[in-house]
């Protein structure tokens, strides 16, 4: 996991110090890839001091990288506890989905009411991108497109506090799905899941909050 460049005659003898932002992004990229390819297993403990030694960098850079990965859902950290690669039990997943059932149902209803023509066009494009990812794979790419579609719907609600709440609770579910799909394969047809979003997109485009609500809840139950 060393960030030191390989020695080569084509490289200069000295390098400028990487900006902290670039270093943070590089560390998070390496860790994210290690999680997705199974090198770092679900539930593995990540010790900042050990990572800093491996990367030959500062604790600050590692800490910032882990904060980014936590925001993306790939790692979880509880107050006064260690950081671990995300691993969700059914009990925890059900709790997250219970909150999503309340907040995101409201979000899709509001998206149907408040979405602008431009936002609806963007939503339809996001749906096509998700469908294309379902067809071509890999599954992790599909999860990224799926999450992007949901984020767009949250934005369409016009409520920044609702968006913030959903962005706080939802990433671990999507990230854990990506981890599972990448390392264990996936248990259901991605095209079927993509199609299950079709009714939701159509309902929002038709400005029909009730239909959007029903379509979302049906898709949510399928995912759970």
PDB file of C-alpha atoms in Angstrom:
ATOM      1  CA  UNK A   1       0.000   0.000   0.000  1.00  0.00           C
ATOM      2  CA  UNK A   2       3.012   2.301  -0.233  1.00  0.00           C
ATOM      3  CA  UNK A   3       2.447   5.603  -1.956  1.00  0.00           C
ATOM      4  CA  UNK A   4       6.125   5.918  -2.851  1.00  0.00           C
ATOM      5  CA  UNK A   5       6.674   5.958  -6.644  1.00  0.00           C
ATOM      6  CA  UNK A   6       8.557   3.051  -8.199  1.00  0.00           C
ATOM      7  CA  UNK A   7      12.184   3.786  -9.048  1.00  0.00           C
ATOM      8  CA  UNK A   8      12.776   4.335 -12.741  1.00  0.00           C
ATOM      9  CA  UNK A   9      15.400   6.068 -14.834  1.00  0.00           C
ATOM     10  CA  UNK A  10      12.641   8.162 -16.366  1.00  0.00           C
ATOM     11  CA  UNK A  11      11.727   9.658 -12.988  1.00  0.00           C
ATOM     12  CA  UNK A  12      13.555  12.658 -11.521  1.00  0.00           C
ATOM     13  CA  UNK A  13      15.567  12.060  -8.381  1.00  0.00           C
ATOM     14  CA  UNK A  14      13.276  14.218  -6.266  1.00  0.00           C
ATOM     15  CA  UNK A  15       9.561  14.904  -6.217  1.00  0.00           C
ATOM     16  CA  UNK A  16       7.505  17.777  -4.954  1.00  0.00           C
ATOM     17  CA  UNK A  17       5.549  16.968  -1.856  1.00  0.00           C
ATOM     18  CA  UNK A  18       2.012  15.942  -2.698  1.00  0.00           C
ATOM     19  CA  UNK A  19      -0.650  18.455  -1.619  1.00  0.00           C
ATOM     20  CA  UNK A  20      -2.614  17.172   1.345  1.00  0.00           C
ATOM     21  CA  UNK A  21      -5.818  16.976  -0.709  1.00  0.00           C
ATOM     22  CA  UNK A  22      -4.110  14.837  -3.376  1.00  0.00           C
ATOM     23  CA  UNK A  23      -2.601  12.599  -0.711  1.00  0.00           C
ATOM     24  CA  UNK A  24      -5.958  12.173   1.006  1.00  0.00           C
ATOM     25  CA  UNK A  25      -7.638  11.251  -2.271  1.00  0.00           C
ATOM     26  CA  UNK A  26      -4.901   8.758  -3.152  1.00  0.00           C
ATOM     27  CA  UNK A  27      -5.123   7.025   0.218  1.00  0.00           C
ATOM     28  CA  UNK A  28      -8.915   6.852   0.060  1.00  0.00           C
ATOM     29  CA  UNK A  29      -8.709   5.455  -3.490  1.00  0.00           C
ATOM     30  CA  UNK A  30      -6.306   2.700  -2.454  1.00  0.00           C
ATOM     31  CA  UNK A  31      -8.386   1.760   0.578  1.00  0.00           C
ATOM     32  CA  UNK A  32     -11.634   1.854  -1.415  1.00  0.00           C
ATOM     33  CA  UNK A  33     -10.174  -0.461  -4.050  1.00  0.00           C
ATOM     34  CA  UNK A  34      -8.848  -2.791  -1.358  1.00  0.00           C
ATOM     35  CA  UNK A  35     -12.330  -2.984   0.162  1.00  0.00           C
ATOM     36  CA  UNK A  36     -13.992  -3.654  -3.185  1.00  0.00           C
ATOM     37  CA  UNK A  37     -11.517  -6.334  -4.260  1.00  0.00           C
ATOM     38  CA  UNK A  38     -11.716  -8.107  -0.912  1.00  0.00           C
ATOM     39  CA  UNK A  39      -8.173  -7.352   0.287  1.00  0.00           C
ATOM     40  CA  UNK A  40      -9.805  -5.601   3.234  1.00  0.00           C
ATOM     41  CA  UNK A  41     -12.636  -7.802   4.470  1.00  0.00           C
ATOM     42  CA  UNK A  42     -16.022  -6.702   5.763  1.00  0.00           C
ATOM     43  CA  UNK A  43     -15.695  -5.742   9.420  1.00  0.00           C
ATOM     44  CA  UNK A  44     -11.896  -5.384   9.285  1.00  0.00           C
ATOM     45  CA  UNK A  45     -10.536  -2.917  11.804  1.00  0.00           C
ATOM     46  CA  UNK A  46      -8.603   0.041  10.378  1.00  0.00           C
ATOM     47  CA  UNK A  47      -6.006   1.494  12.740  1.00  0.00           C
ATOM     48  CA  UNK A  48      -4.930   4.996  11.748  1.00  0.00           C
ATOM     49  CA  UNK A  49      -1.402   4.670  13.151  1.00  0.00           C
ATOM     50  CA  UNK A  50      -0.765   1.404  11.289  1.00  0.00           C
ATOM     51  CA  UNK A  51      -2.121   2.841   8.044  1.00  0.00           C
ATOM     52  CA  UNK A  52       0.070   5.927   8.408  1.00  0.00           C
ATOM     53  CA  UNK A  53       3.099   3.657   8.790  1.00  0.00           C
ATOM     54  CA  UNK A  54       2.141   1.601   5.735  1.00  0.00           C
ATOM     55  CA  UNK A  55       1.501   4.665   3.605  1.00  0.00           C
ATOM     56  CA  UNK A  56       4.549   6.452   5.072  1.00  0.00           C
ATOM     57  CA  UNK A  57       2.465   9.523   5.673  1.00  0.00           C
ATOM     58  CA  UNK A  58       0.935  11.536   8.489  1.00  0.00           C
ATOM     59  CA  UNK A  59      -1.940  10.565  10.732  1.00  0.00           C
ATOM     60  CA  UNK A  60      -3.774  13.651   9.498  1.00  0.00           C
ATOM     61  CA  UNK A  61      -3.752  12.462   5.865  1.00  0.00           C
ATOM     62  CA  UNK A  62      -5.007   9.004   6.873  1.00  0.00           C
ATOM     63  CA  UNK A  63      -7.664  10.481   9.136  1.00  0.00           C
ATOM     64  CA  UNK A  64      -8.932  12.734   6.340  1.00  0.00           C
ATOM     65  CA  UNK A  65      -9.047   9.790   3.920  1.00  0.00           C
ATOM     66  CA  UNK A  66     -11.076   7.750   6.419  1.00  0.00           C
ATOM     67  CA  UNK A  67     -13.485  10.650   6.927  1.00  0.00           C
ATOM     68  CA  UNK A  68     -14.093  10.660   3.176  1.00  0.00           C
ATOM     69  CA  UNK A  69     -14.625   6.889   3.095  1.00  0.00           C
ATOM     70  CA  UNK A  70     -17.016   7.176   6.027  1.00  0.00           C
ATOM     71  CA  UNK A  71     -19.034   9.782   4.109  1.00  0.00           C
ATOM     72  CA  UNK A  72     -19.168   7.353   1.171  1.00  0.00           C
ATOM     73  CA  UNK A  73     -20.290   4.545   3.465  1.00  0.00           C
ATOM     74  CA  UNK A  74     -17.302   2.240   2.969  1.00  0.00           C
ATOM     75  CA  UNK A  75     -16.155   2.484   6.586  1.00  0.00           C
ATOM     76  CA  UNK A  76     -18.045   3.055   9.808  1.00  0.00           C
ATOM     77  CA  UNK A  77     -16.903   4.678  13.020  1.00  0.00           C
ATOM     78  CA  UNK A  78     -18.808   4.985  16.239  1.00  0.00           C
ATOM     79  CA  UNK A  79     -18.031   7.614  18.877  1.00  0.00           C
ATOM     80  CA  UNK A  80     -14.963   6.635  20.926  1.00  0.00           C
ATOM     81  CA  UNK A  81     -14.604   3.439  18.880  1.00  0.00           C
ATOM     82  CA  UNK A  82     -12.344   2.116  16.154  1.00  0.00           C
ATOM     83  CA  UNK A  83     -12.992   2.414  12.428  1.00  0.00           C
ATOM     84  CA  UNK A  84     -14.084  -0.719  10.550  1.00  0.00           C
ATOM     85  CA  UNK A  85     -14.850  -1.677   6.976  1.00  0.00           C
ATOM     86  CA  UNK A  86     -18.622  -1.487   6.691  1.00  0.00           C
ATOM     87  CA  UNK A  87     -20.455  -4.686   7.562  1.00  0.00           C
ATOM     88  CA  UNK A  88     -24.192  -4.470   8.099  1.00  0.00           C
ATOM     89  CA  UNK A  89     -26.251  -7.004   9.970  1.00  0.00           C
ATOM     90  CA  UNK A  90     -29.860  -7.565   8.973  1.00  0.00           C
ATOM     91  CA  UNK A  91     -30.933  -5.808  12.178  1.00  0.00           C
ATOM     92  CA  UNK A  92     -28.929  -2.667  11.357  1.00  0.00           C
ATOM     93  CA  UNK A  93     -30.081  -2.730   7.732  1.00  0.00           C
ATOM     94  CA  UNK A  94     -33.712  -2.941   8.805  1.00  0.00           C
ATOM     95  CA  UNK A  95     -33.231   0.075  11.086  1.00  0.00           C
ATOM     96  CA  UNK A  96     -31.748   2.109   8.224  1.00  0.00           C
ATOM     97  CA  UNK A  97     -34.547   1.061   5.893  1.00  0.00           C
ATOM     98  CA  UNK A  98     -37.143   1.998   8.498  1.00  0.00           C
ATOM     99  CA  UNK A  99     -35.784   5.553   8.513  1.00  0.00           C
ATOM    100  CA  UNK A 100     -35.512   5.623   4.720  1.00  0.00           C
ATOM    101  CA  UNK A 101     -39.129   4.468   4.508  1.00  0.00           C
ATOM    102  CA  UNK A 102     -40.182   7.650   6.299  1.00  0.00           C
ATOM    103  CA  UNK A 103     -37.720  10.215   4.945  1.00  0.00           C
ATOM    104  CA  UNK A 104     -37.255   9.009   1.386  1.00  0.00           C
ATOM    105  CA  UNK A 105     -40.965   8.409   0.856  1.00  0.00           C
ATOM    106  CA  UNK A 106     -41.467  12.078   1.650  1.00  0.00           C
ATOM    107  CA  UNK A 107     -38.557  12.959  -0.649  1.00  0.00           C
ATOM    108  CA  UNK A 108     -40.014  11.167  -3.687  1.00  0.00           C
ATOM    109  CA  UNK A 109     -43.419  12.750  -3.072  1.00  0.00           C
ATOM    110  CA  UNK A 110     -41.822  16.193  -2.909  1.00  0.00           C
ATOM    111  CA  UNK A 111     -39.715  15.460  -5.994  1.00  0.00           C
ATOM    112  CA  UNK A 112     -42.935  14.733  -7.890  1.00  0.00           C
ATOM    113  CA  UNK A 113     -44.404  18.014  -6.672  1.00  0.00           C
ATOM    114  CA  UNK A 114     -41.353  20.274  -6.971  1.00  0.00           C
ATOM    115  CA  UNK A 115     -39.175  18.797  -9.722  1.00  0.00           C
ATOM    116  CA  UNK A 116     -38.426  21.174 -12.587  1.00  0.00           C
ATOM    117  CA  UNK A 117     -38.479  20.081 -16.254  1.00  0.00           C
ATOM    118  CA  UNK A 118     -34.688  20.252 -16.301  1.00  0.00           C
ATOM    119  CA  UNK A 119     -34.411  18.088 -13.180  1.00  0.00           C
ATOM    120  CA  UNK A 120     -36.856  15.561 -14.618  1.00  0.00           C
ATOM    121  CA  UNK A 121     -34.745  15.354 -17.770  1.00  0.00           C
ATOM    122  CA  UNK A 122     -31.646  14.776 -15.625  1.00  0.00           C
ATOM    123  CA  UNK A 123     -33.519  12.083 -13.681  1.00  0.00           C
ATOM    124  CA  UNK A 124     -34.479  10.280 -16.875  1.00  0.00           C
ATOM    125  CA  UNK A 125     -30.862  10.393 -18.052  1.00  0.00           C
ATOM    126  CA  UNK A 126     -29.728   9.031 -14.673  1.00  0.00           C
ATOM    127  CA  UNK A 127     -32.202   6.178 -15.019  1.00  0.00           C
ATOM    128  CA  UNK A 128     -30.884   5.319 -18.483  1.00  0.00           C
ATOM    129  CA  UNK A 129     -27.321   5.375 -17.139  1.00  0.00           C
ATOM    130  CA  UNK A 130     -28.330   3.027 -14.319  1.00  0.00           C
ATOM    131  CA  UNK A 131     -30.042   0.667 -16.767  1.00  0.00           C
ATOM    132  CA  UNK A 132     -26.951   0.681 -18.966  1.00  0.00           C
ATOM    133  CA  UNK A 133     -24.786  -0.166 -15.950  1.00  0.00           C
ATOM    134  CA  UNK A 134     -27.150  -3.010 -15.029  1.00  0.00           C
ATOM    135  CA  UNK A 135     -26.783  -4.422 -18.533  1.00  0.00           C
ATOM    136  CA  UNK A 136     -23.013  -4.055 -18.860  1.00  0.00           C
ATOM    137  CA  UNK A 137     -21.781  -4.454 -15.273  1.00  0.00           C
ATOM    138  CA  UNK A 138     -19.848  -4.717 -13.118  1.00  0.00           C
ATOM    139  CA  UNK A 139     -22.397  -4.681 -10.314  1.00  0.00           C
ATOM    140  CA  UNK A 140     -20.445  -2.084  -8.321  1.00  0.00           C
ATOM    141  CA  UNK A 141     -20.896   0.384 -11.189  1.00  0.00           C
ATOM    142  CA  UNK A 142     -24.624  -0.242 -11.073  1.00  0.00           C
ATOM    143  CA  UNK A 143     -24.678   0.621  -7.361  1.00  0.00           C
ATOM    144  CA  UNK A 144     -22.892   3.920  -8.068  1.00  0.00           C
ATOM    145  CA  UNK A 145     -25.464   4.845 -10.733  1.00  0.00           C
ATOM    146  CA  UNK A 146     -28.326   3.733  -8.497  1.00  0.00           C
ATOM    147  CA  UNK A 147     -27.101   5.931  -5.655  1.00  0.00           C
ATOM    148  CA  UNK A 148     -26.658   8.880  -8.025  1.00  0.00           C
ATOM    149  CA  UNK A 149     -30.284   8.520  -9.114  1.00  0.00           C
ATOM    150  CA  UNK A 150     -31.502   8.535  -5.514  1.00  0.00           C
ATOM    151  CA  UNK A 151     -29.381  11.594  -4.697  1.00  0.00           C
ATOM    152  CA  UNK A 152     -30.920  13.439  -7.628  1.00  0.00           C
ATOM    153  CA  UNK A 153     -34.412  12.635  -6.351  1.00  0.00           C
ATOM    154  CA  UNK A 154     -33.484  13.943  -2.901  1.00  0.00           C
ATOM    155  CA  UNK A 155     -32.239  17.170  -4.469  1.00  0.00           C
ATOM    156  CA  UNK A 156     -35.453  17.504  -6.460  1.00  0.00           C
ATOM    157  CA  UNK A 157     -37.385  17.593  -3.176  1.00  0.00           C
ATOM    158  CA  UNK A 158     -36.054  21.127  -2.675  1.00  0.00           C
ATOM    159  CA  UNK A 159     -35.358  20.434   1.005  1.00  0.00           C
ATOM    160  CA  UNK A 160     -31.657  20.624   1.845  1.00  0.00           C
ATOM    161  CA  UNK A 161     -32.220  19.287   5.372  1.00  0.00           C
ATOM    162  CA  UNK A 162     -33.967  16.224   3.996  1.00  0.00           C
ATOM    163  CA  UNK A 163     -31.074  15.726   1.561  1.00  0.00           C
ATOM    164  CA  UNK A 164     -28.535  15.982   4.378  1.00  0.00           C
ATOM    165  CA  UNK A 165     -30.392  13.431   6.514  1.00  0.00           C
ATOM    166  CA  UNK A 166     -30.647  10.914   3.670  1.00  0.00           C
ATOM    167  CA  UNK A 167     -26.996  11.403   2.704  1.00  0.00           C
ATOM    168  CA  UNK A 168     -26.078  10.626   6.300  1.00  0.00           C
ATOM    169  CA  UNK A 169     -27.980   7.355   6.672  1.00  0.00           C
ATOM    170  CA  UNK A 170     -28.024   5.870   3.158  1.00  0.00           C
ATOM    171  CA  UNK A 171     -24.369   5.497   2.010  1.00  0.00           C
ATOM    172  CA  UNK A 172     -23.564   2.436   4.196  1.00  0.00           C
ATOM    173  CA  UNK A 173     -26.376   0.465   2.538  1.00  0.00           C
ATOM    174  CA  UNK A 174     -25.234   1.280  -0.985  1.00  0.00           C
ATOM    175  CA  UNK A 175     -21.547   0.830  -0.114  1.00  0.00           C
ATOM    176  CA  UNK A 176     -22.166  -2.512   1.591  1.00  0.00           C
ATOM    177  CA  UNK A 177     -24.128  -3.689  -1.448  1.00  0.00           C
ATOM    178  CA  UNK A 178     -21.196  -2.681  -3.670  1.00  0.00           C
ATOM    179  CA  UNK A 179     -18.780  -4.556  -1.378  1.00  0.00           C
ATOM    180  CA  UNK A 180     -20.930  -7.680  -1.393  1.00  0.00           C
ATOM    181  CA  UNK A 181     -21.468  -7.575  -5.131  1.00  0.00           C
ATOM    182  CA  UNK A 182     -17.753  -7.082  -5.798  1.00  0.00           C
ATOM    183  CA  UNK A 183     -16.550  -9.829  -3.466  1.00  0.00           C
ATOM    184  CA  UNK A 184     -19.396 -12.378  -3.332  1.00  0.00           C
ATOM    185  CA  UNK A 185     -21.474 -11.795  -6.443  1.00  0.00           C
ATOM    186  CA  UNK A 186     -25.036 -10.508  -6.322  1.00  0.00           C
ATOM    187  CA  UNK A 187     -28.210 -12.422  -5.392  1.00  0.00           C
ATOM    188  CA  UNK A 188     -30.666 -10.847  -7.816  1.00  0.00           C
ATOM    189  CA  UNK A 189     -31.059  -9.668 -11.395  1.00  0.00           C
ATOM    190  CA  UNK A 190     -29.701  -6.131 -11.759  1.00  0.00           C
ATOM    191  CA  UNK A 191     -31.900  -5.478 -14.785  1.00  0.00           C
ATOM    192  CA  UNK A 192     -34.937  -6.416 -12.721  1.00  0.00           C
ATOM    193  CA  UNK A 193     -33.904  -3.962 -10.045  1.00  0.00           C
ATOM    194  CA  UNK A 194     -33.280  -1.270 -12.639  1.00  0.00           C
ATOM    195  CA  UNK A 195     -36.728  -1.812 -14.131  1.00  0.00           C
ATOM    196  CA  UNK A 196     -38.243  -1.534 -10.640  1.00  0.00           C
ATOM    197  CA  UNK A 197     -37.068   2.109 -10.661  1.00  0.00           C
ATOM    198  CA  UNK A 198     -38.858   2.786 -13.936  1.00  0.00           C
ATOM    199  CA  UNK A 199     -42.272   3.302 -12.327  1.00  0.00           C
ATOM    200  CA  UNK A 200     -40.736   5.694  -9.798  1.00  0.00           C
ATOM    201  CA  UNK A 201     -39.102   7.827 -12.490  1.00  0.00           C
ATOM    202  CA  UNK A 202     -42.298   7.840 -14.574  1.00  0.00           C
ATOM    203  CA  UNK A 203     -44.411   8.867 -11.566  1.00  0.00           C
ATOM    204  CA  UNK A 204     -42.094  11.762 -10.696  1.00  0.00           C
ATOM    205  CA  UNK A 205     -42.063  12.885 -14.335  1.00  0.00           C
ATOM    206  CA  UNK A 206     -45.874  12.726 -14.355  1.00  0.00           C
ATOM    207  CA  UNK A 207     -46.044  14.892 -11.213  1.00  0.00           C
ATOM    208  CA  UNK A 208     -47.928  12.126  -9.376  1.00  0.00           C
ATOM    209  CA  UNK A 209     -46.821  12.029  -5.702  1.00  0.00           C
ATOM    210  CA  UNK A 210     -49.043   9.067  -4.760  1.00  0.00           C
ATOM    211  CA  UNK A 211     -47.763   6.922  -7.623  1.00  0.00           C
ATOM    212  CA  UNK A 212     -44.193   7.951  -6.781  1.00  0.00           C
ATOM    213  CA  UNK A 213     -44.737   6.915  -3.168  1.00  0.00           C
ATOM    214  CA  UNK A 214     -46.133   3.508  -4.125  1.00  0.00           C
ATOM    215  CA  UNK A 215     -43.383   2.851  -6.667  1.00  0.00           C
ATOM    216  CA  UNK A 216     -40.662   3.770  -4.188  1.00  0.00           C
ATOM    217  CA  UNK A 217     -42.023   1.608  -1.381  1.00  0.00           C
ATOM    218  CA  UNK A 218     -42.323  -1.352  -3.736  1.00  0.00           C
ATOM    219  CA  UNK A 219     -38.692  -0.924  -4.856  1.00  0.00           C
ATOM    220  CA  UNK A 220     -37.511  -0.447  -1.262  1.00  0.00           C
ATOM    221  CA  UNK A 221     -39.124  -3.693  -0.133  1.00  0.00           C
ATOM    222  CA  UNK A 222     -37.524  -5.500  -3.073  1.00  0.00           C
ATOM    223  CA  UNK A 223     -34.089  -4.241  -2.064  1.00  0.00           C
ATOM    224  CA  UNK A 224     -34.486  -5.148   1.585  1.00  0.00           C
TER     225      UNK A 224
END
